[in-house]
């Protein structure tokens, strides 16, 4: 199946700093990528839809200035958590879909801890 | 919200037993998918069932879909300790929805004891 690589897998940062998470589709082109957030023992919450070459579409309640999404190429989307706070600590997962297919392929996730 | 409920939230069984998890959703869908997540890891796609299908099999997995009740079930037969994981159902938002954009249930934590 298609492979989605997410980097880093774990990151610890200080409050007030920014952290960038990368999501790459390794063997296919993804016109659309998705970012999810997951709190411990809870479900995945869709944060935003990332479209190559255009602005991301954010779900209601997700701060677009806090979570900057860039989809500069057909194989790479990035999520930047700006001015991170401890409450931003979470598991962030990206997914990508191949055009015309309903199945989404997920990255391995990034565990962000803000101290 | 499209996100539905899954039950049970936790399920603990012995190896060899069958495990059944249920999922409900709220609006019309094009398809429903089941995913598995090992602790602290990404999601692995298990099976997709389309809205015009009622049952689907893949190895030890059997999925049913009842669109009139907006519910689905995942059955894992002859469970193994390696099946221990969280299982999530995910749906799209029906006609016109963005392909790949998914809404997840709360998940069922399955523990299979050797």
PDB file of C-alpha atoms in Angstrom, chain A:
ATOM      1  CA  UNK A   1       0.000   0.000   0.000  1.00  0.00           C
ATOM      2  CA  UNK A   2       0.909   3.659  -0.181  1.00  0.00           C
ATOM      3  CA  UNK A   3       3.361   4.961   2.417  1.00  0.00           C
ATOM      4  CA  UNK A   4       3.075   8.187   4.351  1.00  0.00           C
ATOM      5  CA  UNK A   5       6.047   9.273   6.416  1.00  0.00           C
ATOM      6  CA  UNK A   6       5.731  11.698   9.281  1.00  0.00           C
ATOM      7  CA  UNK A   7       8.647  13.401  10.972  1.00  0.00           C
ATOM      8  CA  UNK A   8       9.599  13.772  13.733  1.00  0.00           C
ATOM      9  CA  UNK A   9       8.003  10.929  15.665  1.00  0.00           C
ATOM     10  CA  UNK A  10       8.609  12.653  18.967  1.00  0.00           C
ATOM     11  CA  UNK A  11       9.463  16.221  19.857  1.00  0.00           C
ATOM     12  CA  UNK A  12       9.805  18.099  23.106  1.00  0.00           C
ATOM     13  CA  UNK A  13       9.841  21.870  22.992  1.00  0.00           C
ATOM     14  CA  UNK A  14       9.720  24.773  25.378  1.00  0.00           C
ATOM     15  CA  UNK A  15       6.657  26.945  25.819  1.00  0.00           C
ATOM     16  CA  UNK A  16       6.622  29.818  23.390  1.00  0.00           C
ATOM     17  CA  UNK A  17       8.621  28.130  20.681  1.00  0.00           C
ATOM     18  CA  UNK A  18       7.339  26.820  17.348  1.00  0.00           C
ATOM     19  CA  UNK A  19       7.476  23.268  16.114  1.00  0.00           C
ATOM     20  CA  UNK A  20       7.215  22.018  12.547  1.00  0.00           C
ATOM     21  CA  UNK A  21       5.899  18.563  11.688  1.00  0.00           C
ATOM     22  CA  UNK A  22       6.347  17.124   8.214  1.00  0.00           C
ATOM     23  CA  UNK A  23       4.091  14.713   6.375  1.00  0.00           C
ATOM     24  CA  UNK A  24       5.365  13.139   3.180  1.00  0.00           C
ATOM     25  CA  UNK A  25       3.764  10.765   0.729  1.00  0.00           C
ATOM     26  CA  UNK A  26       6.655   8.574  -0.354  1.00  0.00           C
ATOM     27  CA  UNK A  27       5.380   6.672  -3.355  1.00  0.00           C
ATOM     28  CA  UNK A  28       2.410   8.644  -4.575  1.00  0.00           C
ATOM     29  CA  UNK A  29       1.276  12.179  -5.158  1.00  0.00           C
ATOM     30  CA  UNK A  30      -1.227  13.509  -2.678  1.00  0.00           C
ATOM     31  CA  UNK A  31      -3.218  16.508  -3.771  1.00  0.00           C
ATOM     32  CA  UNK A  32      -4.946  16.458  -0.411  1.00  0.00           C
ATOM     33  CA  UNK A  33      -3.562  15.754   3.035  1.00  0.00           C
ATOM     34  CA  UNK A  34      -5.287  15.866   6.382  1.00  0.00           C
ATOM     35  CA  UNK A  35      -4.120  16.705   9.875  1.00  0.00           C
ATOM     36  CA  UNK A  36      -5.598  15.151  12.982  1.00  0.00           C
ATOM     37  CA  UNK A  37      -5.038  15.599  16.671  1.00  0.00           C
ATOM     38  CA  UNK A  38      -5.474  12.884  19.261  1.00  0.00           C
ATOM     39  CA  UNK A  39      -5.548  13.261  23.026  1.00  0.00           C
ATOM     40  CA  UNK A  40      -4.656  10.264  25.193  1.00  0.00           C
ATOM     41  CA  UNK A  41      -7.197   7.473  25.002  1.00  0.00           C
ATOM     42  CA  UNK A  42      -9.447   9.556  22.783  1.00  0.00           C
ATOM     43  CA  UNK A  43     -10.444   9.642  19.163  1.00  0.00           C
ATOM     44  CA  UNK A  44      -8.803  11.453  16.286  1.00  0.00           C
ATOM     45  CA  UNK A  45     -10.111  14.936  15.712  1.00  0.00           C
ATOM     46  CA  UNK A  46      -9.813  16.357  12.215  1.00  0.00           C
ATOM     47  CA  UNK A  47      -8.012  19.681  12.369  1.00  0.00           C
ATOM     48  CA  UNK A  48      -7.655  20.733   8.764  1.00  0.00           C
ATOM     49  CA  UNK A  49      -7.604  19.711   5.139  1.00  0.00           C
ATOM     50  CA  UNK A  50      -4.437  20.630   3.310  1.00  0.00           C
ATOM     51  CA  UNK A  51      -4.615  21.212  -0.429  1.00  0.00           C
ATOM     52  CA  UNK A  52      -1.533  21.474  -2.609  1.00  0.00           C
ATOM     53  CA  UNK A  53      -0.979  25.007  -3.781  1.00  0.00           C
ATOM     54  CA  UNK A  54      -3.831  26.561  -1.860  1.00  0.00           C
ATOM     55  CA  UNK A  55      -4.783  27.562   1.646  1.00  0.00           C
ATOM     56  CA  UNK A  56      -5.757  24.896   4.117  1.00  0.00           C
ATOM     57  CA  UNK A  57      -9.340  24.484   5.223  1.00  0.00           C
ATOM     58  CA  UNK A  58      -9.652  24.404   8.995  1.00  0.00           C
ATOM     59  CA  UNK A  59     -12.325  22.682  11.027  1.00  0.00           C
ATOM     60  CA  UNK A  60     -14.475  24.753  13.315  1.00  0.00           C
ATOM     61  CA  UNK A  61     -12.691  25.665  16.514  1.00  0.00           C
ATOM     62  CA  UNK A  62      -9.177  25.132  15.159  1.00  0.00           C
ATOM     63  CA  UNK A  63      -7.055  28.285  15.231  1.00  0.00           C
ATOM     64  CA  UNK A  64      -5.462  28.774  11.834  1.00  0.00           C
ATOM     65  CA  UNK A  65      -2.895  31.213  13.201  1.00  0.00           C
ATOM     66  CA  UNK A  66      -1.912  28.708  15.832  1.00  0.00           C
ATOM     67  CA  UNK A  67      -1.630  25.721  13.540  1.00  0.00           C
ATOM     68  CA  UNK A  68      -0.026  26.828  10.296  1.00  0.00           C
ATOM     69  CA  UNK A  69      -0.365  24.388   7.432  1.00  0.00           C
ATOM     70  CA  UNK A  70       1.619  24.521   4.231  1.00  0.00           C
ATOM     71  CA  UNK A  71       1.218  22.119   1.323  1.00  0.00           C
ATOM     72  CA  UNK A  72       3.971  23.266  -0.994  1.00  0.00           C
ATOM     73  CA  UNK A  73       4.245  20.169  -3.158  1.00  0.00           C
ATOM     74  CA  UNK A  74       2.293  17.069  -4.085  1.00  0.00           C
ATOM     75  CA  UNK A  75       4.310  15.009  -1.614  1.00  0.00           C
ATOM     76  CA  UNK A  76       4.783  17.288   1.367  1.00  0.00           C
ATOM     77  CA  UNK A  77       2.544  19.032   3.862  1.00  0.00           C
ATOM     78  CA  UNK A  78       3.780  20.680   7.040  1.00  0.00           C
ATOM     79  CA  UNK A  79       2.036  21.607  10.255  1.00  0.00           C
ATOM     80  CA  UNK A  80       3.664  24.281  12.387  1.00  0.00           C
ATOM     81  CA  UNK A  81       2.478  24.708  15.942  1.00  0.00           C
ATOM     82  CA  UNK A  82       3.292  28.316  16.727  1.00  0.00           C
ATOM     83  CA  UNK A  83       4.002  29.702  20.183  1.00  0.00           C
ATOM     84  CA  UNK A  84       3.414  26.306  21.674  1.00  0.00           C
ATOM     85  CA  UNK A  85       1.851  25.922  25.106  1.00  0.00           C
ATOM     86  CA  UNK A  86       1.572  22.841  27.333  1.00  0.00           C
ATOM     87  CA  UNK A  87      -2.066  22.407  26.289  1.00  0.00           C
ATOM     88  CA  UNK A  88      -0.848  21.881  22.715  1.00  0.00           C
ATOM     89  CA  UNK A  89       0.825  18.688  23.876  1.00  0.00           C
ATOM     90  CA  UNK A  90      -0.830  15.926  21.919  1.00  0.00           C
ATOM     91  CA  UNK A  91      -0.421  13.274  19.257  1.00  0.00           C
ATOM     92  CA  UNK A  92      -0.623  14.734  15.767  1.00  0.00           C
ATOM     93  CA  UNK A  93      -1.280  12.455  12.792  1.00  0.00           C
ATOM     94  CA  UNK A  94      -1.411  13.218   9.111  1.00  0.00           C
ATOM     95  CA  UNK A  95      -3.037  11.285   6.318  1.00  0.00           C
ATOM     96  CA  UNK A  96      -3.045  11.485   2.564  1.00  0.00           C
ATOM     97  CA  UNK A  97      -5.383  10.275  -0.087  1.00  0.00           C
ATOM     98  CA  UNK A  98      -4.684   9.340  -3.661  1.00  0.00           C
ATOM     99  CA  UNK A  99      -6.842  11.229  -6.098  1.00  0.00           C
ATOM    100  CA  UNK A 100     -10.129   9.473  -6.696  1.00  0.00           C
ATOM    101  CA  UNK A 101      -9.624   6.942  -3.907  1.00  0.00           C
ATOM    102  CA  UNK A 102     -11.580   6.867  -0.688  1.00  0.00           C
ATOM    103  CA  UNK A 103      -8.929   5.160   1.399  1.00  0.00           C
ATOM    104  CA  UNK A 104      -6.611   7.398   3.380  1.00  0.00           C
ATOM    105  CA  UNK A 105      -3.094   6.432   4.370  1.00  0.00           C
ATOM    106  CA  UNK A 106      -1.787   7.569   7.705  1.00  0.00           C
ATOM    107  CA  UNK A 107       1.610   8.618   8.946  1.00  0.00           C
ATOM    108  CA  UNK A 108       3.036   7.190  12.131  1.00  0.00           C
ATOM    109  CA  UNK A 109       2.155  10.271  14.140  1.00  0.00           C
ATOM    110  CA  UNK A 110       4.137  12.838  16.101  1.00  0.00           C
ATOM    111  CA  UNK A 111       4.074  12.983  19.880  1.00  0.00           C
ATOM    112  CA  UNK A 112       4.468  16.652  20.845  1.00  0.00           C
ATOM    113  CA  UNK A 113       5.278  17.548  24.414  1.00  0.00           C
ATOM    114  CA  UNK A 114       5.471  21.208  25.369  1.00  0.00           C
ATOM    115  CA  UNK A 115       7.263  21.908  28.635  1.00  0.00           C
TER     116      UNK A 115
END
